[in-house]
């Protein structure tokens, strides 16, 4: 590694990388408002700078969460890997990084702390106009004051979203409150006129985080996630999705006004988008829009998640779902340039091989005394979750000793291609890969069917199938491991046919299919039996309690962010208590299910169009 401090643009060789260490922010006392604001401002400015300078090639890498970031840095610097031999300069701090890349950013965008939505307006402008966002704070110890003294810009290079006393520029925009006027201004000046990228949308918490920064760890402010979306010139929003409620961050707003703005935003993007809309982020349920203490809604966080996904799906959007707990991700704008392979074949798939509990059969079969169990190993529909958890799971000593069906959504290679490449090149024969939530992205498939809720939006199935097919082909996927229907209807006959075209080897729905079956396309399907959590012993109890003696003894259970060692202990506990349970890899499982339902001929039978069952109320 080459170190050159201070680094200047003239000393930076072509192809060199600047590394900025912000890991000291992990030790900030978030209960101290001054420290929390300085951390927020630093991450916001650094992530925006990163998005701007990494747009065309990888140039700026941030070290923020050592356990995660160091793992990937070391992995990518090894002999034969992507960053082997690349010249690296360590930056002394944010000011120096801003100086090094001064020719790449056009100035700053100053935003007011209130309304809270101003921070997301600033992130949008940062991407569209290559500006560094700074919260306007004239206090002596603020980042704005410190950087202003450095004379990094002149007055002509400042885009002011507020005047010298913090009054915002959008006061003349249409809307009943400052939050709604801010978003209306954003719609009129950047979204409807095509200045933002219509193929992508960022949905991350705004500066309302500053009201209670200590509710969760600093990475869950998700400012480090902004870099990728700024590099892609995305719009940033944070809006409530329930018609009957007023959002907690804007209590004077009429109920449902946030939702109307969200729909207007999605429609404006859909009318310009070239394909499906990639929506990064997740409802910030710990701070807003849920029934968590102080979050201002009567709805559970899962219900708000489902409502958000339903709204996004209605306009051909899908989630890259950076949910709280593992929400933070650093360096996606850098990693987007990782060289993907054209194909990642599963050479061991589509033949029975990986089982635990009994000897593997010579072909998929369904012995009457055997209970076939498949563990769906999720949830990996978020690039942030994948990037954070794989360093733990791929170094777990139990990985490779048991069949695990890793449900990694293939579209995550837009922000985490390095992770999907790593897991494939370091997979064992017991690492089986299927798609996770709903395919190449998390949406409600039933919302794609014509007639749509908005009559101006045409049927979305062709677009969705084409989108999934390209990702499934690259990663050699033929099983869709989980369809979350949420607040939408289940798959009907058309929906099953559409999925049969991309996942012919199997599909699992959450709950709204009528039971195990084989579609006329030849695709076997069934509902998820239950979620498993707690200790391995508690999960074993729940699994065994869920074996209800069906005539078709096939059960798929879902686990969420559990380690290989946890799964191994679960399987051991179950096998000791129930000798006829066979834990199968997904391909063996569905092959045996299909044989059981169709008999030896393995010829599909025509199934009628399925009437979509209704449920009285959703449950997570």
XYZ file of N, CA and C in Angstrom, residues 161 167-178 180-186 188-189 257:
69
model
N -30.771 26.111 -0.140
C -32.159 25.693 0.062
C -32.794 26.447 1.225
N -34.635 29.835 6.624
C -35.950 29.710 5.985
C -35.806 29.024 4.636
N -36.604 27.978 4.346
C -36.445 27.212 3.104
C -36.966 27.950 1.872
N -36.458 27.538 0.710
C -36.802 28.200 -0.550
C -38.162 27.776 -1.088
N -38.710 26.693 -0.569
C -39.929 26.142 -1.162
C -41.211 26.665 -0.517
N -41.134 27.752 0.203
C -42.330 28.268 0.871
C -43.451 28.619 -0.088
N -43.122 28.934 -1.354
C -44.151 29.286 -2.325
C -44.716 28.067 -3.044
N -44.145 26.889 -2.809
C -44.650 25.679 -3.453
C -46.011 25.304 -2.883
N -46.757 24.513 -3.642
C -48.090 24.094 -3.215
C -47.968 23.014 -2.145
N -48.765 23.132 -1.088
C -48.765 22.137 -0.028
C -49.169 22.748 1.290
N -49.814 21.978 2.162
C -50.326 22.520 3.428
C -49.276 22.671 4.520
N -48.110 22.038 4.383
C -47.078 22.083 5.418
C -45.711 22.204 4.763
N -44.703 22.474 5.582
C -43.354 22.620 5.024
C -42.846 21.306 4.425
N -44.619 18.911 2.997
C -45.292 18.671 1.724
C -44.831 19.669 0.669
N -44.567 20.907 1.073
C -44.072 21.888 0.108
C -42.663 21.520 -0.369
N -41.842 21.004 0.541
C -40.501 20.579 0.146
C -40.566 19.485 -0.906
N -41.452 18.521 -0.681
C -41.522 17.433 -1.643
C -42.176 17.886 -2.949
N -43.165 18.759 -2.857
C -43.775 19.289 -4.073
C -42.731 20.048 -4.900
N -41.898 20.820 -4.227
C -40.823 21.547 -4.903
C -39.866 20.567 -5.587
N -39.538 19.470 -4.896
C -38.663 18.450 -5.472
C -39.309 17.824 -6.702
N -41.517 19.165 -8.712
C -41.604 20.123 -9.820
C -40.246 20.454 -10.424
N -39.207 20.502 -9.607
C -37.912 20.976 -10.090
C -36.943 19.872 -10.505
N -51.815 12.823 2.856
C -51.145 13.719 1.910
C -49.770 13.170 1.525
